[in-house]
Coordinates of C-alpha atoms and ligand atoms in Angstrom, one line a residue:
M13 CA -43.4 -56.1 3.7
Q14 CA -42.3 -52.7 4.2
L15 CA -41.9 -50.4 1.3
R16 CA -38.6 -48.4 1.0
D17 CA -38.7 -44.7 1.2
Y18 CA -38.4 -44.1 -2.5
Q19 CA -40.9 -46.9 -3.4
Q20 CA -43.4 -45.2 -1.2
H21 CA -42.7 -42.0 -2.9
A22 CA -43.3 -43.5 -6.2
V23 CA -46.5 -44.8 -5.3
D24 CA -47.8 -41.5 -3.7
A25 CA -46.6 -39.7 -6.8
T26 CA -48.9 -41.9 -9.0
I27 CA -51.8 -42.0 -6.8
A28 CA -51.8 -38.1 -6.5
F29 CA -51.2 -37.9 -10.3
F30 CA -54.3 -40.2 -11.4
Q31 CA -56.4 -38.5 -8.7
K32 CA -56.3 -35.4 -10.9
N33 CA -55.3 -36.6 -14.5
T34 CA -56.3 -39.1 -17.1
A35 CA -53.1 -38.7 -19.2
S36 CA -50.6 -41.5 -19.3
A37 CA -47.5 -41.3 -16.8
V38 CA -44.1 -43.0 -16.5
L39 CA -42.2 -43.9 -13.3
V40 CA -38.4 -44.1 -13.8
L41 CA -36.5 -46.5 -11.5
P42 CA -33.2 -47.9 -12.1
T43 CA -32.7 -51.6 -12.4
G44 CA -32.6 -53.2 -8.9
A45 CA -34.8 -50.5 -7.5
G46 CA -37.7 -53.0 -6.8
K47 CA -40.1 -52.0 -9.4
S48 CA -42.3 -55.0 -8.6
I49 CA -42.9 -53.8 -5.3
V50 CA -44.2 -50.5 -6.4
I51 CA -46.4 -52.2 -8.9
A52 CA -47.6 -54.6 -6.1
E53 CA -48.5 -51.7 -3.9
L54 CA -50.3 -49.8 -6.5
A55 CA -52.4 -53.0 -7.3
R56 CA -53.1 -53.4 -3.6
Q57 CA -54.2 -49.8 -3.2
A58 CA -56.3 -49.5 -6.5
R59 CA -59.9 -49.6 -5.9
G60 CA -60.8 -50.7 -9.6
R61 CA -59.3 -53.8 -11.6
V62 CA -55.6 -53.5 -12.4
L63 CA -53.9 -55.2 -15.5
I64 CA -50.1 -55.6 -15.5
L65 CA -48.4 -56.3 -18.8
T66 CA -44.8 -57.2 -19.2
H67 CA -42.9 -58.7 -22.2
V68 CA -41.2 -61.8 -20.6
K69 CA -42.5 -64.7 -18.4
E70 CA -39.9 -64.1 -15.6
L71 CA -41.1 -60.6 -15.0
V72 CA -44.8 -62.0 -15.2
A73 CA -43.8 -64.3 -12.5
Q74 CA -41.8 -61.8 -10.4
N75 CA -44.6 -59.4 -10.6
A76 CA -47.4 -61.9 -9.6
E77 CA -45.2 -63.1 -6.7
K78 CA -44.7 -59.6 -5.2
I79 CA -48.5 -58.8 -5.5
A80 CA -49.3 -62.1 -3.6
A81 CA -47.0 -61.0 -0.8
L82 CA -48.7 -57.7 -0.5
T83 CA -52.4 -58.4 -1.3
D84 CA -54.7 -61.1 -2.8
A85 CA -53.0 -63.3 -5.5
P86 CA -53.5 -62.0 -8.9
G87 CA -54.7 -64.2 -12.0
I88 CA -51.8 -64.9 -14.5
F89 CA -52.2 -64.9 -18.0
A90 CA -49.2 -66.3 -19.9
A91 CA -48.7 -69.1 -22.1
G92 CA -45.1 -69.6 -21.1
L93 CA -46.4 -70.2 -17.5
Q94 CA -49.4 -72.3 -18.7
Q95 CA -51.8 -70.1 -17.0
K96 CA -54.9 -68.2 -18.4
T97 CA -56.7 -66.5 -15.8
S98 CA -58.2 -62.9 -16.6
N99 CA -61.2 -62.5 -14.4
T100 CA -59.6 -61.7 -10.9
K101 CA -59.4 -58.1 -9.7
T102 CA -55.6 -57.9 -10.6
V103 CA -54.2 -59.7 -13.7
V104 CA -50.6 -60.0 -14.5
A105 CA -50.3 -60.9 -18.2
S106 CA -47.5 -61.3 -20.9
V107 CA -48.0 -59.0 -23.6
Q108 CA -47.9 -61.8 -26.3
S109 CA -50.5 -63.8 -24.6
A110 CA -52.9 -60.9 -24.0
A111 CA -52.6 -59.6 -27.5
R112 CA -53.5 -63.1 -28.9
N113 CA -56.3 -63.3 -26.7
V114 CA -57.8 -59.9 -26.3
A115 CA -61.3 -61.0 -25.9
A116 CA -60.4 -62.5 -22.4
F117 CA -59.9 -58.8 -21.3
S118 CA -63.3 -57.5 -22.0
Q119 CA -64.4 -56.9 -18.4
P120 CA -63.4 -53.2 -17.7
F121 CA -60.0 -52.5 -16.0
S122 CA -59.4 -49.0 -14.4
L123 CA -55.5 -49.1 -14.2
L124 CA -53.0 -50.5 -16.8
I125 CA -49.4 -50.9 -15.6
I126 CA -46.8 -51.6 -18.3
D127 CA -43.4 -53.1 -17.0
E128 CA -40.4 -52.3 -19.0
C129 CA -42.6 -49.7 -20.8
H130 CA -39.8 -48.4 -23.0
R131 CA -40.8 -51.2 -25.3
V132 CA -44.1 -49.8 -26.1
T133 CA -44.2 -47.9 -29.6
L134 CA -46.9 -46.0 -31.3
A135 CA -47.2 -48.5 -34.2
E136 CA -51.0 -49.3 -34.5
N137 CA -50.4 -52.8 -35.2
S138 CA -48.0 -53.5 -32.3
Q139 CA -49.3 -55.8 -29.6
Y140 CA -49.4 -53.2 -26.9
Q141 CA -51.5 -50.8 -29.1
Q142 CA -54.0 -53.6 -29.9
I143 CA -54.3 -54.2 -26.3
F144 CA -54.8 -50.5 -25.3
T145 CA -57.4 -50.2 -28.1
H146 CA -59.3 -53.2 -26.8
L147 CA -59.1 -52.2 -23.2
R148 CA -60.2 -48.5 -23.8
Q149 CA -63.5 -50.0 -25.5
Y150 CA -64.7 -51.1 -22.2
N151 CA -63.3 -48.2 -20.2
P152 CA -62.4 -45.0 -22.1
Q153 CA -61.0 -43.4 -18.8
L154 CA -58.5 -46.2 -18.6
K155 CA -55.2 -44.9 -16.6
I156 CA -52.0 -46.0 -18.1
L157 CA -48.8 -46.1 -16.1
G158 CA -45.5 -47.3 -17.5
L159 CA -42.4 -48.3 -15.4
T160 CA -38.8 -48.4 -16.7
A161 CA -35.2 -47.8 -16.0
T162 CA -34.4 -46.4 -19.4
P163 CA -37.0 -43.7 -20.6
Y164 CA -35.0 -42.9 -23.6
R165 CA -34.7 -44.9 -27.1
L166 CA -31.9 -44.2 -29.6
G167 CA -33.9 -43.0 -32.8
S168 CA -37.2 -42.0 -31.2
G169 CA -35.8 -40.1 -28.1
W170 CA -37.7 -39.7 -24.7
I171 CA -40.6 -42.0 -24.4
Y172 CA -42.7 -39.2 -22.5
R173 CA -43.6 -35.5 -23.4
Q174 CA -42.6 -33.9 -20.4
H175 CA -40.9 -34.5 -16.9
Y176 CA -41.9 -33.1 -13.8
H177 CA -38.5 -31.3 -13.1
G178 CA -39.9 -28.8 -15.7
R179 CA -38.1 -30.3 -18.6
I180 CA -39.6 -30.9 -22.0
G181 CA -39.3 -34.6 -23.3
N182 CA -40.4 -35.5 -26.6
T183 CA -42.7 -33.2 -28.4
D184 CA -42.9 -35.2 -31.7
N185 CA -43.9 -38.7 -31.0
P186 CA -44.2 -39.4 -27.3
V187 CA -45.7 -42.7 -26.3
F188 CA -46.6 -41.4 -22.6
E189 CA -47.6 -37.9 -21.4
H190 CA -45.7 -37.2 -18.0
C191 CA -42.9 -38.6 -16.2
I192 CA -44.0 -38.4 -12.7
F193 CA -41.1 -39.8 -10.8
E194 CA -37.6 -40.5 -11.5
L195 CA -34.9 -42.0 -9.1
P196 CA -31.2 -41.8 -9.9
L197 CA -28.7 -44.5 -9.4
R198 CA -26.6 -42.9 -6.8
P199 CA -28.9 -42.8 -4.0
L200 CA -29.6 -46.5 -4.3
I201 CA -25.9 -47.3 -3.9
K202 CA -25.4 -44.7 -1.0
H203 CA -28.2 -46.4 0.9
G204 CA -26.8 -49.8 0.3
Y205 CA -29.8 -51.0 -2.0
L206 CA -27.4 -51.8 -4.9
T207 CA -23.7 -53.0 -5.0
P208 CA -21.1 -50.2 -5.6
P209 CA -19.8 -50.3 -9.1
K210 CA -16.0 -50.1 -9.4
L211 CA -14.7 -48.9 -12.6
Y212 CA -11.6 -50.9 -13.4
D213 CA -8.5 -48.8 -14.9
G214 CA -5.8 -51.3 -15.2
L215 CA -6.7 -52.2 -18.9
T216 CA -4.3 -54.2 -20.8
A217 CA -5.8 -53.1 -24.0
Q218 CA -8.7 -51.2 -25.3
Y219 CA -10.6 -51.0 -28.5
D220 CA -10.6 -47.8 -30.3
F221 CA -14.0 -47.1 -31.8
S222 CA -13.5 -43.2 -32.1
Q223 CA -14.1 -43.5 -35.9
L224 CA -17.7 -44.7 -35.5
S225 CA -20.4 -42.3 -36.0
P226 CA -23.9 -43.0 -35.3
N227 CA -26.6 -43.2 -37.9
E228 CA -29.7 -41.3 -37.7
Q229 CA -31.2 -43.8 -35.2
G230 CA -28.2 -43.0 -33.0
E231 CA -26.8 -46.7 -33.7
Y232 CA -23.6 -48.0 -35.1
S233 CA -23.7 -50.2 -38.0
E234 CA -22.8 -53.7 -37.4
S235 CA -20.6 -53.9 -40.6
H236 CA -18.7 -50.9 -39.6
V237 CA -18.2 -52.3 -36.0
N238 CA -17.0 -55.7 -37.5
S239 CA -14.6 -54.1 -40.0
L240 CA -13.1 -52.2 -37.0
L241 CA -13.0 -55.1 -34.8
G242 CA -11.5 -57.2 -37.7
K243 CA -8.3 -55.0 -37.4
M244 CA -8.4 -55.3 -33.6
G245 CA -7.8 -59.0 -33.1
R246 CA -4.6 -58.5 -30.9
A247 CA -6.7 -56.3 -28.6
T248 CA -9.3 -59.1 -28.2
R249 CA -6.8 -61.5 -27.3
L250 CA -5.2 -59.3 -24.6
I251 CA -8.7 -58.5 -23.3
V252 CA -9.8 -62.0 -23.0
K253 CA -6.7 -63.0 -21.5
Q254 CA -7.0 -60.2 -18.9
L255 CA -10.5 -61.3 -18.1
M256 CA -9.7 -64.8 -17.7
H257 CA -7.1 -63.7 -15.2
L258 CA -9.5 -61.3 -13.3
A259 CA -12.2 -63.9 -13.1
A260 CA -10.3 -66.1 -10.9
Q261 CA -11.1 -63.9 -8.0
R262 CA -14.9 -63.4 -9.3
Q263 CA -18.2 -65.2 -9.1
G264 CA -19.8 -64.3 -12.4
V265 CA -18.8 -62.5 -15.4
I266 CA -21.0 -61.0 -18.0
I267 CA -19.3 -59.9 -21.4
F268 CA -21.0 -57.7 -23.8
A269 CA -19.8 -58.3 -27.3
G270 CA -20.2 -55.9 -30.4
T271 CA -21.4 -58.3 -32.8
V272 CA -22.3 -61.9 -33.3
K273 CA -19.0 -62.5 -34.9
H274 CA -17.1 -60.7 -32.4
A275 CA -18.7 -62.9 -29.6
E276 CA -17.8 -65.9 -31.4
E277 CA -14.3 -64.9 -31.4
I278 CA -14.5 -64.2 -27.7
M279 CA -15.9 -67.7 -27.1
Q280 CA -13.0 -69.4 -29.2
L281 CA -10.5 -67.3 -27.0
L282 CA -12.3 -68.6 -23.8
T283 CA -11.1 -71.9 -24.0
G284 CA -10.8 -74.2 -21.0
T285 CA -13.4 -72.1 -19.2
A286 CA -17.1 -72.6 -18.3
A287 CA -18.5 -70.0 -20.8
A288 CA -21.7 -69.7 -23.0
L289 CA -22.8 -67.6 -25.8
L290 CA -26.3 -66.0 -25.9
T291 CA -27.4 -64.1 -28.9
A292 CA -30.9 -63.1 -30.3
N293 CA -30.8 -66.4 -32.4
T294 CA -30.2 -68.6 -29.4
P295 CA -33.4 -70.9 -29.1
H296 CA -35.6 -70.1 -26.1
A297 CA -35.3 -73.4 -24.3
E298 CA -31.6 -73.3 -24.8
R299 CA -31.4 -69.8 -23.3
D300 CA -33.3 -70.7 -20.3
A301 CA -31.1 -73.5 -19.7
L302 CA -27.8 -71.7 -20.1
I303 CA -29.2 -68.9 -17.7
T304 CA -30.3 -71.4 -15.1
Q305 CA -26.6 -73.0 -15.1
F306 CA -25.1 -69.5 -14.9
K307 CA -27.2 -68.7 -11.9
A308 CA -26.2 -71.9 -10.4
Q309 CA -22.5 -70.9 -11.1
Q310 CA -22.0 -73.8 -13.2
L311 CA -21.0 -71.4 -16.0
K312 CA -18.6 -68.6 -15.0
F313 CA -18.8 -66.5 -18.2
L314 CA -21.8 -65.4 -20.1
V315 CA -20.9 -63.8 -23.5
N316 CA -24.0 -62.0 -25.2
V317 CA -24.9 -59.8 -28.0
S318 CA -27.6 -57.2 -27.0
V319 CA -29.6 -60.0 -25.0
L320 CA -28.9 -59.5 -21.4
T321 CA -30.0 -55.8 -21.1
T322 CA -33.4 -56.2 -19.4
G323 CA -35.3 -58.7 -17.3
F324 CA -32.3 -60.7 -16.5
D325 CA -31.4 -61.2 -12.9
A326 CA -28.3 -63.1 -11.6
P327 CA -27.4 -61.3 -8.4
H328 CA -24.0 -62.9 -8.1
V329 CA -22.5 -61.3 -11.0
D330 CA -19.5 -59.3 -9.9
L331 CA -17.5 -58.6 -13.2
I332 CA -19.2 -56.6 -16.2
A333 CA -16.9 -56.4 -19.1
I334 CA -18.1 -54.1 -22.0
L335 CA -16.5 -54.8 -25.2
R336 CA -19.1 -52.9 -27.4
P337 CA -19.4 -49.3 -28.3
T338 CA -22.7 -47.5 -27.7
A339 CA -23.9 -44.0 -28.0
S340 CA -26.5 -44.4 -25.2
V341 CA -25.9 -43.4 -21.8
S342 CA -29.0 -45.6 -20.6
L343 CA -27.7 -48.5 -22.4
F344 CA -24.3 -48.4 -20.8
Q345 CA -25.8 -47.9 -17.4
Q346 CA -28.3 -50.7 -18.2
M347 CA -25.3 -53.1 -18.9
V348 CA -23.6 -51.9 -15.8
G349 CA -26.8 -52.4 -13.8
R350 CA -26.7 -56.4 -14.4
G351 CA -23.8 -56.4 -11.9
L352 CA -25.2 -54.3 -9.0
R353 CA -27.7 -56.6 -7.5
L354 CA -26.9 -57.5 -3.8
A355 CA -25.7 -61.0 -3.0
P356 CA -24.0 -62.6 0.0
G357 CA -20.3 -61.7 0.3
K358 CA -20.4 -59.5 -2.6
T359 CA -19.0 -55.9 -1.8
E360 CA -18.4 -54.4 -5.1
C361 CA -18.8 -55.3 -9.0
L362 CA -16.0 -54.6 -11.3
I363 CA -16.8 -52.8 -14.5
I364 CA -14.4 -52.7 -17.2
D365 CA -15.0 -50.5 -20.2
Y366 CA -12.8 -52.0 -23.1
A367 CA -14.8 -50.0 -25.6
A368 CA -13.8 -46.8 -24.2
N369 CA -17.4 -45.4 -24.2
G370 CA -16.1 -43.1 -21.4
Y371 CA -19.5 -42.7 -19.8
D372 CA -19.3 -42.0 -16.2
L373 CA -21.7 -44.5 -14.2
Y374 CA -23.8 -41.7 -12.8
F375 CA -24.0 -39.5 -16.0
P376 CA -27.7 -38.3 -16.7
E377 CA -29.3 -39.3 -19.9
V378 CA -28.8 -36.5 -22.3
G379 CA -31.5 -37.4 -24.6
Q380 CA -29.5 -37.2 -27.7
P381 CA -27.2 -39.7 -29.2
K382 CA -23.6 -38.8 -28.3
P383 CA -22.2 -36.7 -31.2
N384 CA -18.6 -37.8 -31.1
S385 CA -16.3 -39.8 -28.8
K386 CA -15.0 -37.0 -26.5
S387 CA -18.4 -35.6 -25.5
V388 CA -19.6 -35.5 -22.0
P389 CA -22.9 -34.2 -20.7
V390 CA -22.7 -30.6 -19.6
Q391 CA -25.0 -28.4 -17.8
V392 CA -25.9 -25.2 -19.7
P393 CA -28.5 -22.5 -18.0
C394 CA -31.0 -21.0 -20.4
P395 CA -30.3 -17.3 -20.4
A396 CA -34.2 -16.5 -21.1
C397 CA -35.6 -19.0 -18.5
G398 CA -32.8 -20.2 -16.3
F399 CA -33.5 -24.0 -16.7
A400 CA -30.6 -26.0 -16.3
N401 CA -30.2 -27.8 -19.5
I402 CA -28.1 -31.1 -20.1
F403 CA -26.5 -31.3 -23.3
W404 CA -23.5 -33.0 -24.9
G405 CA -20.3 -30.7 -24.9
L406 CA -16.7 -30.7 -24.4
T407 CA -15.0 -29.5 -21.3
D408 CA -11.4 -28.5 -20.5
S409 CA -9.3 -30.0 -17.5
D410 CA -11.1 -27.7 -15.2
D411 CA -14.4 -29.0 -16.3
D412 CA -15.3 -25.6 -17.7
I413 CA -17.2 -25.8 -20.9
I414 CA -15.5 -25.3 -24.1
E415 CA -18.2 -26.2 -26.4
H416 CA -21.9 -27.6 -26.3
Y417 CA -24.2 -29.1 -28.9
G418 CA -27.5 -27.9 -27.4
R419 CA -30.0 -26.4 -30.0
R420 CA -33.1 -25.4 -27.8
C421 CA -33.8 -24.9 -24.3
Q422 CA -35.5 -28.0 -22.8
G423 CA -37.1 -26.0 -20.0
I424 CA -41.0 -26.0 -19.5
V425 CA -42.3 -22.4 -19.1
P426 CA -46.1 -21.4 -18.1
S427 CA -48.0 -20.8 -21.3
L428 CA -48.5 -17.2 -21.9
I429 CA -51.8 -17.8 -23.8
S430 CA -53.5 -19.8 -21.2
A431 CA -51.9 -18.5 -18.0
R432 CA -54.9 -19.8 -15.8
T433 CA -54.7 -23.4 -16.8
D434 CA -51.8 -25.5 -16.0
Q435 CA -51.0 -25.8 -19.8
S436 CA -47.2 -25.5 -20.2
Q437 CA -45.0 -25.1 -23.2
Q438 CA -41.3 -25.3 -24.0
C439 CA -39.2 -22.4 -23.7
D440 CA -38.5 -21.0 -27.0
F441 CA -34.8 -19.9 -26.4
R442 CA -32.5 -21.4 -29.0
F443 CA -28.9 -21.8 -28.4
R444 CA -28.2 -22.5 -32.2
S445 CA -30.8 -21.5 -34.9
R446 CA -31.3 -20.5 -38.2
S447 CA -33.4 -17.2 -38.8
C448 CA -36.2 -17.1 -41.1
P449 CA -35.4 -14.7 -44.1
E450 CA -39.2 -13.9 -44.3
C451 CA -40.1 -13.1 -40.8
G452 CA -36.8 -13.2 -38.7
A453 CA -38.0 -15.9 -36.4
E454 CA -35.3 -18.2 -34.9
N455 CA -35.7 -21.9 -36.2
D456 CA -34.0 -25.1 -35.5
I457 CA -30.9 -25.5 -37.6
A458 CA -32.6 -28.6 -39.2
A459 CA -36.1 -27.1 -39.7
R460 CA -37.5 -27.2 -43.2
S461 CA -40.2 -24.5 -42.5
C462 CA -40.5 -21.7 -40.3
H463 CA -42.5 -22.4 -37.1
Q464 CA -43.7 -18.8 -37.0
C465 CA -44.8 -18.1 -40.6
Q466 CA -44.8 -21.4 -42.1
S467 CA -42.8 -20.3 -45.2
V468 CA -40.4 -22.8 -46.5
L469 CA -36.7 -22.5 -45.3
V470 CA -34.6 -23.2 -48.2
D471 CA -32.3 -26.4 -47.8
P472 CA -28.8 -25.1 -47.8
D473 CA -28.0 -27.9 -50.4
K474 CA -30.5 -26.4 -52.6
R475 CA -29.6 -23.0 -52.2
L476 CA -26.1 -23.8 -52.8
R477 CA -26.7 -25.8 -56.0
E478 CA -28.8 -22.9 -57.3
V479 CA -26.0 -20.3 -56.6
L480 CA -23.1 -22.3 -57.7
N481 CA -24.6 -22.7 -61.1
Q482 CA -24.6 -18.8 -61.4
Q483 CA -21.2 -17.2 -62.3
H484 CA -18.9 -15.4 -60.0
H485 CA -19.7 -17.5 -56.9
H486 CA -17.2 -19.6 -54.7
L487 CA -17.9 -21.9 -52.0
F488 CA -15.1 -21.5 -49.5
R489 CA -14.6 -24.8 -47.5
C490 CA -13.4 -23.5 -44.3
Q491 CA -10.8 -25.4 -42.5
S492 CA -9.7 -23.1 -39.6
M493 CA -9.9 -19.7 -38.5
Q494 CA -7.6 -16.9 -36.9
L495 CA -8.5 -13.8 -35.0
S496 CA -6.2 -10.7 -35.0
D497 CA -6.2 -7.0 -33.9
D498 CA -5.7 -5.0 -37.0
N499 CA -5.3 -1.2 -35.9
G500 CA -8.2 -1.7 -33.5
S501 CA -10.4 -3.6 -35.9
L502 CA -11.2 -7.3 -35.3
K503 CA -9.6 -9.1 -38.3
V504 CA -10.8 -12.6 -39.0
T505 CA -8.9 -14.9 -41.3
Y506 CA -10.5 -18.1 -42.7
Y507 CA -8.5 -20.8 -44.2
D508 CA -9.7 -23.2 -46.6
I509 CA -8.5 -26.9 -46.9
E510 CA -5.7 -25.6 -49.3
G511 CA -4.7 -22.9 -47.1
N512 CA -6.0 -20.2 -49.1
P513 CA -7.1 -17.3 -46.7
F514 CA -10.4 -15.0 -46.8
Y515 CA -10.7 -12.2 -44.6
R516 CA -13.3 -10.3 -42.9
W517 CA -13.0 -7.1 -40.7
F518 CA -15.3 -5.8 -37.9
K519 CA -14.9 -2.3 -36.5
L520 CA -15.2 -2.0 -32.7
D521 CA -14.8 1.8 -32.2
T522 CA -18.4 2.6 -31.1
R523 CA -21.0 0.9 -28.9
P524 CA -23.3 0.3 -32.0
Q525 CA -20.3 -1.2 -33.8
R526 CA -19.4 -3.7 -30.8
Q527 CA -23.2 -4.6 -30.6
A528 CA -23.2 -5.4 -34.3
V529 CA -20.2 -7.7 -33.9
F530 CA -22.2 -9.6 -31.4
A531 CA -24.8 -10.5 -34.1
A532 CA -22.6 -10.9 -36.9
F533 CA -19.5 -12.6 -35.5
I534 CA -19.9 -13.6 -31.8
K535 CA -23.3 -15.3 -31.8
P536 CA -23.0 -17.4 -34.8
H537 CA -19.3 -18.3 -34.2
S538 CA -19.7 -19.1 -30.3
K539 CA -18.8 -22.7 -29.4
A540 CA -21.0 -22.5 -26.3
P541 CA -24.0 -20.3 -27.2
G542 CA -25.9 -19.1 -24.3
I543 CA -23.1 -18.8 -21.8
P544 CA -22.4 -15.2 -21.0
F545 CA -19.6 -13.7 -23.1
P546 CA -17.1 -11.7 -21.1
A547 CA -17.0 -8.0 -21.5
F548 CA -14.5 -6.6 -24.0
T549 CA -13.6 -3.0 -25.1
N550 CA -11.4 -3.7 -28.0
A551 CA -10.1 -5.9 -30.7
S552 CA -7.0 -7.4 -28.8
E553 CA -9.4 -8.1 -25.7
L554 CA -11.7 -10.0 -28.1
C555 CA -8.7 -11.8 -29.8
A556 CA -7.8 -13.1 -26.3
F557 CA -11.0 -15.2 -26.4
A558 CA -10.2 -16.9 -29.6
E559 CA -10.6 -20.4 -28.2
K560 CA -14.3 -19.7 -27.5
F561 CA -15.1 -19.6 -31.3
R562 CA -15.5 -22.0 -34.0
P563 CA -15.2 -21.4 -37.8
P564 CA -18.1 -22.1 -40.2
H565 CA -18.0 -25.1 -42.3
L566 CA -18.8 -23.2 -45.4
I567 CA -18.6 -19.7 -46.7
L568 CA -20.6 -18.4 -49.6
L569 CA -18.4 -15.9 -51.7
K570 CA -19.4 -13.7 -54.3
K571 CA -16.9 -11.9 -56.8
Q572 CA -16.7 -8.3 -56.8
K573 CA -14.6 -5.9 -58.5
H574 CA -12.1 -5.7 -55.9
G575 CA -11.9 -9.2 -54.4
W576 CA -14.6 -11.5 -52.9
Q577 CA -17.7 -10.6 -50.9
H578 CA -19.1 -12.6 -48.1
L579 CA -22.7 -13.8 -48.8
E580 CA -23.4 -16.2 -46.0
S581 CA -21.7 -18.5 -43.5
Y582 CA -22.9 -22.1 -42.9
F583 CA -22.5 -23.5 -39.5
D584 CA -23.6 -27.0 -38.3
Y585 CA -23.6 -27.8 -42.0
N586 CA -24.0 -31.6 -42.7
G587 CA -24.6 -31.9 -46.4
R588 CA -23.1 -33.0 -49.9
Y589 CA -20.8 -29.9 -50.1
Q590 CA -18.9 -30.9 -47.0
T591 CA -15.5 -32.4 -47.5
E592 CA -13.7 -32.5 -44.1
P593 CA -14.6 -31.3 -40.5
A594 CA -13.6 -27.7 -39.9
T595 CA -11.2 -27.1 -36.9
L596 CA -9.9 -24.2 -35.2
A597 CA -6.2 -23.3 -35.8
Ligands
ZN613 ZN1 -35.3 -21.6 -21.4
ZN614 ZN1 -40.9 -17.1 -40.7

């Protein structure tokens, strides 16, 4: 068996990395890239013993088969496959079986490979961590490699600390240290290793999930999705009707439903077709039987709720219908990936996004939940280190960036302290920040204490509560903003939700005044911070750039003898004093 170029590159990157490092590493390969061949080649080349862990018996069998094709047949340790061999040079095990029988893994291993490694968490009592702890007792130098198509989890973020392209990943709670190789989807399709996806645009109906906003875990609540879908029954009927029509020309159709209730409704509408429903509650034996029937094309439709995202392989699938909202680019691409396997006679896979998720099939993962339905990934170079950041943002019809939501540069820069070692650190440029009143250092807008002097950064709500209890203070809930040229000065008019104005003036006559306006107005009000601001010499030129600015959410005012004085502006505010989102007039 000949490895494809990129599979060989992934193997080479792993060997080169572990020759120099003992830290854990991740390979990112899209679904269908042939992860099991990469695993098999690593098992063949490894001098010491290798343990391969995976979470479903199908992947245990698949990995073992590929290893046997390249080198000596491995031992298999999986209750689901009725085999318990763990004394061979290479062992492929299901994580459940291994965790229940750790004592069977007491001869040292030199390399541990985890397939679908985005499932590993840091929880000490998890099956994965129990196995890691046990294996390290017998070899403290154990090398750990993970493979996945989705190195990002809603809620906890990137699974690795840093990426070999010079980007920081997860600094707080990474499960792995280094991402050492990543292959995007596009070259796989271009070289004919995967079927080209074709986004269908003749939709008869589409759901509107734009009202949904993700919770802190980046997920949508099931009850909210259900209540929205409850009002969209007509759309569901039209969608299923269209799918039945399109399916006449298709071999296999997978439908991703939003909730169990939604899936049941779809099943009822699919009357007279060969369709089956899979949910997390479907008993294992029934699930296996339904998948077997689907692969044999005795069933044409498989409706599922968050079940068929990993470890499922039915190459004949040539229509993917997405009827659920998702805030994750990776999850969207994973659903699409179910239809991209090669199969005889298959020339394309139709992808229909009935939920208007609006992701490009080739979007990079941004690493943050999508903040609103109109956001797209935008590239924002760092003014300090030049790193090309990918953030969520908004673009105009020319693809120019109108706004972005990036906070801190994701670039990795050489450490200033230990320049001789390969220690590296995250670039400290912040696109949006909060300055520490004690030392002036820039902090994340959500930081609770200053990263430089450790002093407590007062929570805006706490500060507002205290101030508003005093007399003569007013909280101006800003709704919109206008700029005008007032005899050469910049006049900024803020309007609150009742239409009351509040004015601020900035003089622009001298160079120091123009520099001051950068700090007091341009920087905090900028929609796309860090992107070079065009030169201006007077107020009317500055007013011409009005669309580049956003109003603050709140302005704290204090009563003076003659009118109100501006105390503080609150941007990116998300607390209890908020009433409605501010927009630009
Ligand atoms: Zn930077
Ligand atoms: Zn400080």
